[in-house]
Amino acid sequence: MAEKERAAKPISLPPGDSYPTYQLYALAGVSRPDPETVLKIAVLETMRWLRERFRERSVPPEFRLPEPSCHQKCSLDDLRDFDFDDGCKAKAVWLPADRIWAFRLTEPDQRTKNEDGSAKRPPVPGRLFQTDVAFRVVNNVVECAFQTTVHEPPGSAAPCEVFRLGLIKKLAANPDVGLRHGDYEIQPAAHRLDSAAAIRRFLAWRNDRLTSLPAVLIPEGAPVAGPSPDPKEIALKIAAGGLLPPIGAPPRPPAPAATPAQPPLLDAESLAKSCMAYAQFFLVPPSQAAVFGQMTGIGLEGAAAVLAGPKASGGEIRVFPARGGEQGRLETQNLLDEAVRSYLKRKTVAFGKALFFDKALSIRRANAEMLRQEKEEIIRSFRRQIEETADSHAEEIRLLKEEAAAKDAKIKRLAEEIGQLNDANALFRQDAQLQRAEWEKQLAEEKAEAARLRRVLARPEEKDLVPAWAEKEFEGRLVFHKRARELLEDAAPNSVDVKLLCDALEYLATDYRDFLLGTVDGETLKLRCSKKYNRPFEVTGNSDMSVAMYPQHYKIKYFIGFKGKPIDSVLDRHLKVGVDNEKLLRIYFLFDECRKIIVVGSLPGHLRTATY
């Protein structure tokens, strides 16, 4: 047993394989006036993408920043470091002095899906994906870096796809960011090399040390060589006399030269859209094909496409020959698509001055250590000065301490007095503000009353003019129904007190409507009525029995029914003034809650009731 225990060893941890798959170095905010705003928008786009990734999990509060379209609602001061782990690790570091923001997401392998949603392959146990995103403001431009690193378990031989971050599509589509790879925008479309200047620009971009994306060159209208003739078929035709003329026959005219077929081009726009940020796509028109070959040394003859790597990665060239037929075109397009997507895998890419999480965290720690050392050195120097001063000026220090203590006592006393004065001033300011608010309120009420009195002078003196006046004066608050207009016109001229009628309509359109909308209470309503009109107005409901007995009086065609036509609508309230027939006034109305408007349906007389 002891020998077995001595022979036992801990479980070995064999090394796995780690390698980058997708990588991109890009610029944002080129030719834009405020790179810090671009940095902020890029961070907000990243956090929105992260919230979408965590939509089936509990989203931590650190992720809840405004949407990129609402970037004005926050500033760079709102950015915070975070370190979140619930099986998927998300961490970020923000260095405000260096304008560096770096983020890392570590997650286990998830099963991939086809376009129809079916499983493409199961997840690989033990495989981890590490996604790094970094932004940094350098020379008024935001440098952006993206990298996905795969950590394979020991002994794994499972294939691994190259996935472009969905975040990059969001950044490329945001016009406030303007994502570029070198001199070209990252866009879901191909660039055209239709001039010598455009070709020189392409050469400079491909030769730049920071260019990491390959170029896909697609000639427009390139001919495809037809299939070679079968020698056996030629021999059979000769034997049958199909190719040689009979003896004595005149020679056959020469056959017309065969025109090379113009096959359909590769779907450059579709490839540029689906493979955006995997490569940059370029269309070469036939008029520039020879010039392009002379200037770049890349021949396009007979090619459906050419994959040209950047000089920083060796500048390798891969030609995809043109093939006839739809099947050949699709196979070529699929091969090109696969080559483009896997190009960046295991490549070494330069990321400019952008720093990923580990290096950014190292700067944070170095800055913290530098500050700590500076602080300690300042403290030590200060203590030495104090000790030297204390030794040489002991008596002076004692006197200074006594003087300082006396001054401290005086300062404390003065501070208490200042506090008391501040309290008194605060009360005075509060009283002054309340008084001013009251004066302003009174002034506003007096101005409103003066305006109302001016409108009173413009009231009509004839009853037939009242409806038009009321609808104009109280537009959007009170309307007359057709029946009300007719009843008012039919009323005897001396039977209507026009001034009283105008007061009553103003009361309904302003004061009582405010009461219905809940902006004033019943007590305020009574006070306003008494002050404005020097009399009360009473509004009561109409009894259901009266409405049932005399529907022709209490109903008007107003609200729209389900058939799209006006239906009978009950006048459920009425304003009443007086009981004497000579001074009696009744206004029957309903309140349209959707339009928030008083609808006058009958006036000025009393309608029949169940008891009248």
PDB file of C-alpha atoms in Angstrom, residues 355-597:
ATOM      1  CA  LEU A 355      -4.129  47.595 -26.734  1.00  0.00           C
ATOM      2  CA  PHE A 356      -6.093  44.498 -25.755  1.00  0.00           C
ATOM      3  CA  PHE A 357      -7.235  43.778 -22.205  1.00  0.00           C
ATOM      4  CA  ASP A 358      -4.007  42.276 -20.793  1.00  0.00           C
ATOM      5  CA  LYS A 359      -1.781  45.130 -21.957  1.00  0.00           C
ATOM      6  CA  ALA A 360      -4.319  47.778 -20.948  1.00  0.00           C
ATOM      7  CA  LEU A 361      -4.541  46.192 -17.494  1.00  0.00           C
ATOM      8  CA  SER A 362      -0.732  46.211 -17.274  1.00  0.00           C
ATOM      9  CA  ILE A 363      -0.745  49.963 -17.973  1.00  0.00           C
ATOM     10  CA  ARG A 364      -3.400  50.424 -15.293  1.00  0.00           C
ATOM     11  CA  ARG A 365      -1.252  48.522 -12.771  1.00  0.00           C
ATOM     12  CA  ALA A 366       1.918  50.367 -13.818  1.00  0.00           C
ATOM     13  CA  ASN A 367       0.165  53.725 -13.444  1.00  0.00           C
ATOM     14  CA  ALA A 368      -1.160  52.693 -10.034  1.00  0.00           C
ATOM     15  CA  GLU A 369       2.290  51.554  -8.922  1.00  0.00           C
ATOM     16  CA  MET A 370       3.847  54.806 -10.172  1.00  0.00           C
ATOM     17  CA  LEU A 371       1.282  56.843  -8.269  1.00  0.00           C
ATOM     18  CA  ARG A 372       1.876  54.749  -5.144  1.00  0.00           C
ATOM     19  CA  GLN A 373       5.633  55.273  -5.325  1.00  0.00           C
ATOM     20  CA  GLU A 374       5.227  58.998  -5.961  1.00  0.00           C
ATOM     21  CA  LYS A 375       2.850  59.249  -3.016  1.00  0.00           C
ATOM     22  CA  GLU A 376       5.245  57.398  -0.715  1.00  0.00           C
ATOM     23  CA  GLU A 377       8.157  59.543  -1.850  1.00  0.00           C
ATOM     24  CA  ILE A 378       6.179  62.721  -1.222  1.00  0.00           C
ATOM     25  CA  ILE A 379       5.222  61.464   2.241  1.00  0.00           C
ATOM     26  CA  ARG A 380       8.835  60.569   3.071  1.00  0.00           C
ATOM     27  CA  SER A 381      10.121  63.917   1.849  1.00  0.00           C
ATOM     28  CA  PHE A 382       7.460  65.757   3.811  1.00  0.00           C
ATOM     29  CA  ARG A 383       8.296  63.834   6.989  1.00  0.00           C
ATOM     30  CA  ARG A 384      12.000  64.620   6.569  1.00  0.00           C
ATOM     31  CA  GLN A 385      11.237  68.304   6.204  1.00  0.00           C
ATOM     32  CA  ILE A 386       9.017  68.199   9.283  1.00  0.00           C
ATOM     33  CA  GLU A 387      11.682  66.478  11.342  1.00  0.00           C
ATOM     34  CA  GLU A 388      14.375  68.915  10.207  1.00  0.00           C
ATOM     35  CA  THR A 389      12.153  71.876  10.923  1.00  0.00           C
ATOM     36  CA  ALA A 390      11.151  70.469  14.301  1.00  0.00           C
ATOM     37  CA  ASP A 391      14.757  69.994  15.353  1.00  0.00           C
ATOM     38  CA  SER A 392      15.890  73.465  14.354  1.00  0.00           C
ATOM     39  CA  HIS A 393      12.758  75.440  15.224  1.00  0.00           C
ATOM     40  CA  ALA A 394      11.244  73.660  18.209  1.00  0.00           C
ATOM     41  CA  GLU A 395      10.326  76.848  20.115  1.00  0.00           C
ATOM     42  CA  GLU A 396       9.085  78.541  16.979  1.00  0.00           C
ATOM     43  CA  ILE A 397       6.921  75.515  16.226  1.00  0.00           C
ATOM     44  CA  ARG A 398       5.462  75.625  19.756  1.00  0.00           C
ATOM     45  CA  LEU A 399       4.503  79.269  19.345  1.00  0.00           C
ATOM     46  CA  LEU A 400       3.096  78.610  15.910  1.00  0.00           C
ATOM     47  CA  LYS A 401       1.011  75.758  17.285  1.00  0.00           C
ATOM     48  CA  GLU A 402      -0.415  78.034  19.987  1.00  0.00           C
ATOM     49  CA  GLU A 403      -1.145  80.682  17.380  1.00  0.00           C
ATOM     50  CA  ALA A 404      -2.685  78.062  15.091  1.00  0.00           C
ATOM     51  CA  ALA A 405      -4.854  76.771  17.956  1.00  0.00           C
ATOM     52  CA  ALA A 406      -6.088  80.293  18.664  1.00  0.00           C
ATOM     53  CA  LYS A 407      -6.797  80.846  14.991  1.00  0.00           C
ATOM     54  CA  ASP A 408      -8.586  77.500  14.813  1.00  0.00           C
ATOM     55  CA  ALA A 409     -10.816  78.531  17.711  1.00  0.00           C
ATOM     56  CA  LYS A 410     -11.529  81.849  16.021  1.00  0.00           C
ATOM     57  CA  ILE A 411     -12.218  80.106  12.721  1.00  0.00           C
ATOM     58  CA  LYS A 412     -14.579  77.714  14.462  1.00  0.00           C
ATOM     59  CA  ARG A 413     -16.416  80.631  16.103  1.00  0.00           C
ATOM     60  CA  LEU A 414     -16.633  82.530  12.842  1.00  0.00           C
ATOM     61  CA  ALA A 415     -17.775  79.380  11.047  1.00  0.00           C
ATOM     62  CA  GLU A 416     -20.611  79.011  13.550  1.00  0.00           C
ATOM     63  CA  GLU A 417     -21.592  82.652  13.037  1.00  0.00           C
ATOM     64  CA  ILE A 418     -21.418  82.225   9.269  1.00  0.00           C
ATOM     65  CA  GLY A 419     -23.565  79.125   9.554  1.00  0.00           C
ATOM     66  CA  GLN A 420     -26.178  81.027  11.521  1.00  0.00           C
ATOM     67  CA  LEU A 421     -26.126  83.859   8.995  1.00  0.00           C
ATOM     68  CA  ASN A 422     -26.403  81.379   6.144  1.00  0.00           C
ATOM     69  CA  ASP A 423     -29.409  79.772   7.818  1.00  0.00           C
ATOM     70  CA  ALA A 424     -31.039  83.180   8.235  1.00  0.00           C
ATOM     71  CA  ASN A 425     -30.234  84.103   4.625  1.00  0.00           C
ATOM     72  CA  ALA A 426     -31.666  80.795   3.432  1.00  0.00           C
ATOM     73  CA  LEU A 427     -34.922  81.493   5.258  1.00  0.00           C
ATOM     74  CA  PHE A 428     -34.997  85.003   3.820  1.00  0.00           C
ATOM     75  CA  ARG A 429     -34.372  83.709   0.298  1.00  0.00           C
ATOM     76  CA  GLN A 430     -37.040  81.083   0.753  1.00  0.00           C
ATOM     77  CA  ASP A 431     -39.548  83.702   1.923  1.00  0.00           C
ATOM     78  CA  ALA A 432     -38.568  85.972  -0.956  1.00  0.00           C
ATOM     79  CA  GLN A 433     -38.986  83.167  -3.478  1.00  0.00           C
ATOM     80  CA  LEU A 434     -42.394  82.282  -2.069  1.00  0.00           C
ATOM     81  CA  GLN A 435     -43.449  85.936  -2.132  1.00  0.00           C
ATOM     82  CA  ARG A 436     -42.192  86.345  -5.690  1.00  0.00           C
ATOM     83  CA  ALA A 437     -43.998  83.187  -6.789  1.00  0.00           C
ATOM     84  CA  GLU A 438     -47.192  84.513  -5.221  1.00  0.00           C
ATOM     85  CA  TRP A 439     -46.763  87.887  -6.955  1.00  0.00           C
ATOM     86  CA  GLU A 440     -46.075  86.217 -10.278  1.00  0.00           C
ATOM     87  CA  LYS A 441     -49.141  84.045  -9.823  1.00  0.00           C
ATOM     88  CA  GLN A 442     -51.295  87.077  -9.042  1.00  0.00           C
ATOM     89  CA  LEU A 443     -49.843  88.966 -12.002  1.00  0.00           C
ATOM     90  CA  ALA A 444     -50.550  86.033 -14.315  1.00  0.00           C
ATOM     91  CA  GLU A 445     -54.103  85.808 -13.020  1.00  0.00           C
ATOM     92  CA  GLU A 446     -54.599  89.560 -13.477  1.00  0.00           C
ATOM     93  CA  LYS A 447     -53.215  89.398 -17.033  1.00  0.00           C
ATOM     94  CA  ALA A 448     -55.468  86.453 -17.818  1.00  0.00           C
ATOM     95  CA  GLU A 449     -58.485  88.287 -16.369  1.00  0.00           C
ATOM     96  CA  ALA A 450     -57.606  91.426 -18.338  1.00  0.00           C
ATOM     97  CA  ALA A 451     -57.388  89.386 -21.510  1.00  0.00           C
ATOM     98  CA  ARG A 452     -60.715  87.741 -20.701  1.00  0.00           C
ATOM     99  CA  LEU A 453     -62.354  91.130 -20.118  1.00  0.00           C
ATOM    100  CA  ARG A 454     -61.058  92.297 -23.504  1.00  0.00           C
ATOM    101  CA  ARG A 455     -62.628  89.221 -25.065  1.00  0.00           C
ATOM    102  CA  VAL A 456     -65.881  89.955 -23.207  1.00  0.00           C
ATOM    103  CA  LEU A 457     -66.069  93.307 -24.989  1.00  0.00           C
ATOM    104  CA  ALA A 458     -65.909  91.448 -28.313  1.00  0.00           C
ATOM    105  CA  ARG A 459     -68.846  89.164 -27.510  1.00  0.00           C
ATOM    106  CA  PRO A 460     -71.829  89.193 -29.915  1.00  0.00           C
ATOM    107  CA  GLU A 461     -75.014  91.014 -28.977  1.00  0.00           C
ATOM    108  CA  GLU A 462     -77.313  88.855 -31.074  1.00  0.00           C
ATOM    109  CA  LYS A 463     -78.122  85.257 -30.162  1.00  0.00           C
ATOM    110  CA  ASP A 464     -77.710  83.940 -33.717  1.00  0.00           C
ATOM    111  CA  LEU A 465     -74.038  84.992 -33.711  1.00  0.00           C
ATOM    112  CA  VAL A 466     -73.265  83.167 -30.477  1.00  0.00           C
ATOM    113  CA  PRO A 467     -72.454  79.672 -31.955  1.00  0.00           C
ATOM    114  CA  ALA A 468     -69.873  80.997 -34.417  1.00  0.00           C
ATOM    115  CA  TRP A 469     -68.345  83.228 -31.718  1.00  0.00           C
ATOM    116  CA  ALA A 470     -68.137  80.385 -29.183  1.00  0.00           C
ATOM    117  CA  GLU A 471     -66.543  77.884 -31.594  1.00  0.00           C
ATOM    118  CA  LYS A 472     -63.951  80.467 -32.641  1.00  0.00           C
ATOM    119  CA  GLU A 473     -63.273  81.748 -29.112  1.00  0.00           C
ATOM    120  CA  PHE A 474     -63.060  78.253 -27.578  1.00  0.00           C
ATOM    121  CA  GLU A 475     -61.664  76.338 -30.530  1.00  0.00           C
ATOM    122  CA  GLY A 476     -60.687  72.823 -29.566  1.00  0.00           C
ATOM    123  CA  ARG A 477     -62.696  73.039 -26.344  1.00  0.00           C
ATOM    124  CA  LEU A 478     -66.371  73.547 -27.332  1.00  0.00           C
ATOM    125  CA  VAL A 479     -68.487  72.900 -30.443  1.00  0.00           C
ATOM    126  CA  PHE A 480     -72.174  73.375 -31.300  1.00  0.00           C
ATOM    127  CA  HIS A 481     -74.221  70.488 -32.690  1.00  0.00           C
ATOM    128  CA  LYS A 482     -76.494  71.265 -35.637  1.00  0.00           C
ATOM    129  CA  ARG A 483     -79.593  70.797 -33.458  1.00  0.00           C
ATOM    130  CA  ALA A 484     -78.312  73.333 -30.932  1.00  0.00           C
ATOM    131  CA  ARG A 485     -77.780  75.917 -33.664  1.00  0.00           C
ATOM    132  CA  GLU A 486     -81.294  75.357 -35.001  1.00  0.00           C
ATOM    133  CA  LEU A 487     -82.913  75.553 -31.553  1.00  0.00           C
ATOM    134  CA  LEU A 488     -81.070  78.807 -30.786  1.00  0.00           C
ATOM    135  CA  GLU A 489     -82.123  80.320 -34.126  1.00  0.00           C
ATOM    136  CA  ASP A 490     -85.772  79.313 -33.499  1.00  0.00           C
ATOM    137  CA  ALA A 491     -85.820  80.892 -30.026  1.00  0.00           C
ATOM    138  CA  ALA A 492     -87.643  84.205 -29.651  1.00  0.00           C
ATOM    139  CA  PRO A 493     -85.238  87.179 -29.871  1.00  0.00           C
ATOM    140  CA  ASN A 494     -86.023  88.518 -26.411  1.00  0.00           C
ATOM    141  CA  SER A 495     -86.163  85.118 -24.739  1.00  0.00           C
ATOM    142  CA  VAL A 496     -82.380  84.735 -24.515  1.00  0.00           C
ATOM    143  CA  ASP A 497     -80.070  86.761 -22.270  1.00  0.00           C
ATOM    144  CA  VAL A 498     -77.053  86.837 -24.635  1.00  0.00           C
ATOM    145  CA  LYS A 499     -74.621  88.000 -21.953  1.00  0.00           C
ATOM    146  CA  LEU A 500     -75.731  85.212 -19.593  1.00  0.00           C
ATOM    147  CA  LEU A 501     -75.529  82.688 -22.440  1.00  0.00           C
ATOM    148  CA  CYS A 502     -71.953  83.761 -23.322  1.00  0.00           C
ATOM    149  CA  ASP A 503     -70.942  83.546 -19.633  1.00  0.00           C
ATOM    150  CA  ALA A 504     -72.420  80.050 -19.395  1.00  0.00           C
ATOM    151  CA  LEU A 505     -70.647  78.860 -22.574  1.00  0.00           C
ATOM    152  CA  GLU A 506     -67.332  80.319 -21.368  1.00  0.00           C
ATOM    153  CA  TYR A 507     -67.835  78.575 -18.025  1.00  0.00           C
ATOM    154  CA  LEU A 508     -68.373  75.206 -19.773  1.00  0.00           C
ATOM    155  CA  ALA A 509     -65.479  75.637 -22.236  1.00  0.00           C
ATOM    156  CA  THR A 510     -62.925  76.738 -19.633  1.00  0.00           C
ATOM    157  CA  ASP A 511     -63.696  76.219 -15.962  1.00  0.00           C
ATOM    158  CA  TYR A 512     -65.997  73.184 -16.096  1.00  0.00           C
ATOM    159  CA  ARG A 513     -63.848  71.522 -18.794  1.00  0.00           C
ATOM    160  CA  ASP A 514     -60.773  71.926 -16.531  1.00  0.00           C
ATOM    161  CA  PHE A 515     -62.808  70.280 -13.769  1.00  0.00           C
ATOM    162  CA  LEU A 516     -63.686  67.342 -16.061  1.00  0.00           C
ATOM    163  CA  LEU A 517     -60.012  66.978 -17.020  1.00  0.00           C
ATOM    164  CA  GLY A 518     -59.022  66.934 -13.326  1.00  0.00           C
ATOM    165  CA  THR A 519     -56.845  70.049 -13.377  1.00  0.00           C
ATOM    166  CA  VAL A 520     -58.995  71.847 -10.769  1.00  0.00           C
ATOM    167  CA  ASP A 521     -61.077  70.559  -7.869  1.00  0.00           C
ATOM    168  CA  GLY A 522     -64.683  71.375  -7.031  1.00  0.00           C
ATOM    169  CA  GLU A 523     -63.841  74.065  -4.491  1.00  0.00           C
ATOM    170  CA  THR A 524     -61.537  75.873  -6.909  1.00  0.00           C
ATOM    171  CA  LEU A 525     -64.235  75.594  -9.583  1.00  0.00           C
ATOM    172  CA  LYS A 526     -66.774  77.394  -7.343  1.00  0.00           C
ATOM    173  CA  LEU A 527     -64.296  80.157  -6.433  1.00  0.00           C
ATOM    174  CA  ARG A 528     -63.378  80.774 -10.077  1.00  0.00           C
ATOM    175  CA  CYS A 529     -67.031  80.840 -11.106  1.00  0.00           C
ATOM    176  CA  SER A 530     -67.961  83.362  -8.407  1.00  0.00           C
ATOM    177  CA  LYS A 531     -64.970  85.591  -9.178  1.00  0.00           C
ATOM    178  CA  LYS A 532     -65.308  85.581 -12.983  1.00  0.00           C
ATOM    179  CA  TYR A 533     -69.055  85.641 -13.436  1.00  0.00           C
ATOM    180  CA  ASN A 534     -70.261  87.032 -10.079  1.00  0.00           C
ATOM    181  CA  ARG A 535     -72.766  84.203  -9.866  1.00  0.00           C
ATOM    182  CA  PRO A 536     -72.824  80.390  -9.605  1.00  0.00           C
ATOM    183  CA  PHE A 537     -73.471  77.994 -12.462  1.00  0.00           C
ATOM    184  CA  GLU A 538     -74.896  74.554 -11.700  1.00  0.00           C
ATOM    185  CA  VAL A 539     -74.275  71.491 -13.854  1.00  0.00           C
ATOM    186  CA  THR A 540     -76.244  68.313 -13.176  1.00  0.00           C
ATOM    187  CA  GLY A 541     -76.748  65.004 -14.892  1.00  0.00           C
ATOM    188  CA  ASN A 542     -79.878  64.016 -16.840  1.00  0.00           C
ATOM    189  CA  SER A 543     -81.915  61.165 -15.411  1.00  0.00           C
ATOM    190  CA  ASP A 544     -81.959  57.846 -17.263  1.00  0.00           C
ATOM    191  CA  MET A 545     -85.778  57.839 -17.055  1.00  0.00           C
ATOM    192  CA  SER A 546     -86.034  61.183 -18.870  1.00  0.00           C
ATOM    193  CA  VAL A 547     -83.626  59.980 -21.568  1.00  0.00           C
ATOM    194  CA  ALA A 548     -85.633  56.770 -21.995  1.00  0.00           C
ATOM    195  CA  MET A 549     -88.966  58.618 -22.224  1.00  0.00           C
ATOM    196  CA  TYR A 550     -87.817  61.397 -24.555  1.00  0.00           C
ATOM    197  CA  PRO A 551     -84.849  60.081 -26.555  1.00  0.00           C
ATOM    198  CA  GLN A 552     -85.595  62.435 -29.447  1.00  0.00           C
ATOM    199  CA  HIS A 553     -84.772  65.368 -27.144  1.00  0.00           C
ATOM    200  CA  TYR A 554     -81.819  63.907 -25.202  1.00  0.00           C
ATOM    201  CA  LYS A 555     -79.947  62.192 -28.041  1.00  0.00           C
ATOM    202  CA  ILE A 556     -77.999  63.620 -30.954  1.00  0.00           C
ATOM    203  CA  LYS A 557     -76.134  61.980 -33.828  1.00  0.00           C
ATOM    204  CA  TYR A 558     -72.503  62.444 -32.799  1.00  0.00           C
ATOM    205  CA  PHE A 559     -70.211  59.500 -31.948  1.00  0.00           C
ATOM    206  CA  ILE A 560     -69.232  57.227 -34.859  1.00  0.00           C
ATOM    207  CA  GLY A 561     -70.508  53.647 -34.662  1.00  0.00           C
ATOM    208  CA  PHE A 562     -68.841  50.465 -35.880  1.00  0.00           C
ATOM    209  CA  LYS A 563     -70.396  50.984 -39.323  1.00  0.00           C
ATOM    210  CA  GLY A 564     -68.613  54.306 -39.690  1.00  0.00           C
ATOM    211  CA  LYS A 565     -71.716  56.461 -39.308  1.00  0.00           C
ATOM    212  CA  PRO A 566     -72.852  58.789 -36.467  1.00  0.00           C
ATOM    213  CA  ILE A 567     -75.053  57.082 -33.888  1.00  0.00           C
ATOM    214  CA  ASP A 568     -77.390  58.360 -31.180  1.00  0.00           C
ATOM    215  CA  SER A 569     -75.335  59.867 -28.363  1.00  0.00           C
ATOM    216  CA  VAL A 570     -76.848  60.864 -25.021  1.00  0.00           C
ATOM    217  CA  LEU A 571     -76.695  64.459 -23.765  1.00  0.00           C
ATOM    218  CA  ASP A 572     -75.955  63.295 -20.224  1.00  0.00           C
ATOM    219  CA  ARG A 573     -75.389  66.705 -18.543  1.00  0.00           C
ATOM    220  CA  HIS A 574     -77.023  70.109 -18.538  1.00  0.00           C
ATOM    221  CA  LEU A 575     -76.204  73.552 -17.148  1.00  0.00           C
ATOM    222  CA  LYS A 576     -79.172  75.306 -15.584  1.00  0.00           C
ATOM    223  CA  VAL A 577     -79.807  78.889 -14.574  1.00  0.00           C
ATOM    224  CA  GLY A 578     -83.061  80.082 -13.008  1.00  0.00           C
ATOM    225  CA  VAL A 579     -86.552  78.586 -12.837  1.00  0.00           C
ATOM    226  CA  ASP A 580     -88.555  81.512 -14.223  1.00  0.00           C
ATOM    227  CA  ASN A 581     -89.418  81.019 -17.895  1.00  0.00           C
ATOM    228  CA  GLU A 582     -88.356  84.584 -18.674  1.00  0.00           C
ATOM    229  CA  LYS A 583     -84.893  84.188 -17.123  1.00  0.00           C
ATOM    230  CA  LEU A 584     -84.488  80.454 -17.582  1.00  0.00           C
ATOM    231  CA  LEU A 585     -81.405  79.026 -19.379  1.00  0.00           C
ATOM    232  CA  ARG A 586     -80.618  75.370 -20.011  1.00  0.00           C
ATOM    233  CA  ILE A 587     -77.622  74.043 -21.982  1.00  0.00           C
ATOM    234  CA  TYR A 588     -77.662  70.292 -22.609  1.00  0.00           C
ATOM    235  CA  PHE A 589     -74.305  68.799 -23.614  1.00  0.00           C
ATOM    236  CA  LEU A 590     -72.015  65.783 -23.590  1.00  0.00           C
ATOM    237  CA  PHE A 591     -68.233  65.535 -23.062  1.00  0.00           C
ATOM    238  CA  ASP A 592     -66.153  63.847 -25.781  1.00  0.00           C
ATOM    239  CA  GLU A 593     -63.338  62.301 -23.689  1.00  0.00           C
ATOM    240  CA  CYS A 594     -61.276  61.317 -26.727  1.00  0.00           C
ATOM    241  CA  ARG A 595     -61.238  64.845 -28.192  1.00  0.00           C
ATOM    242  CA  LYS A 596     -61.558  66.469 -24.725  1.00  0.00           C
ATOM    243  CA  ILE A 597     -64.285  68.754 -26.023  1.00  0.00           C
TER     244      ILE A 597
END
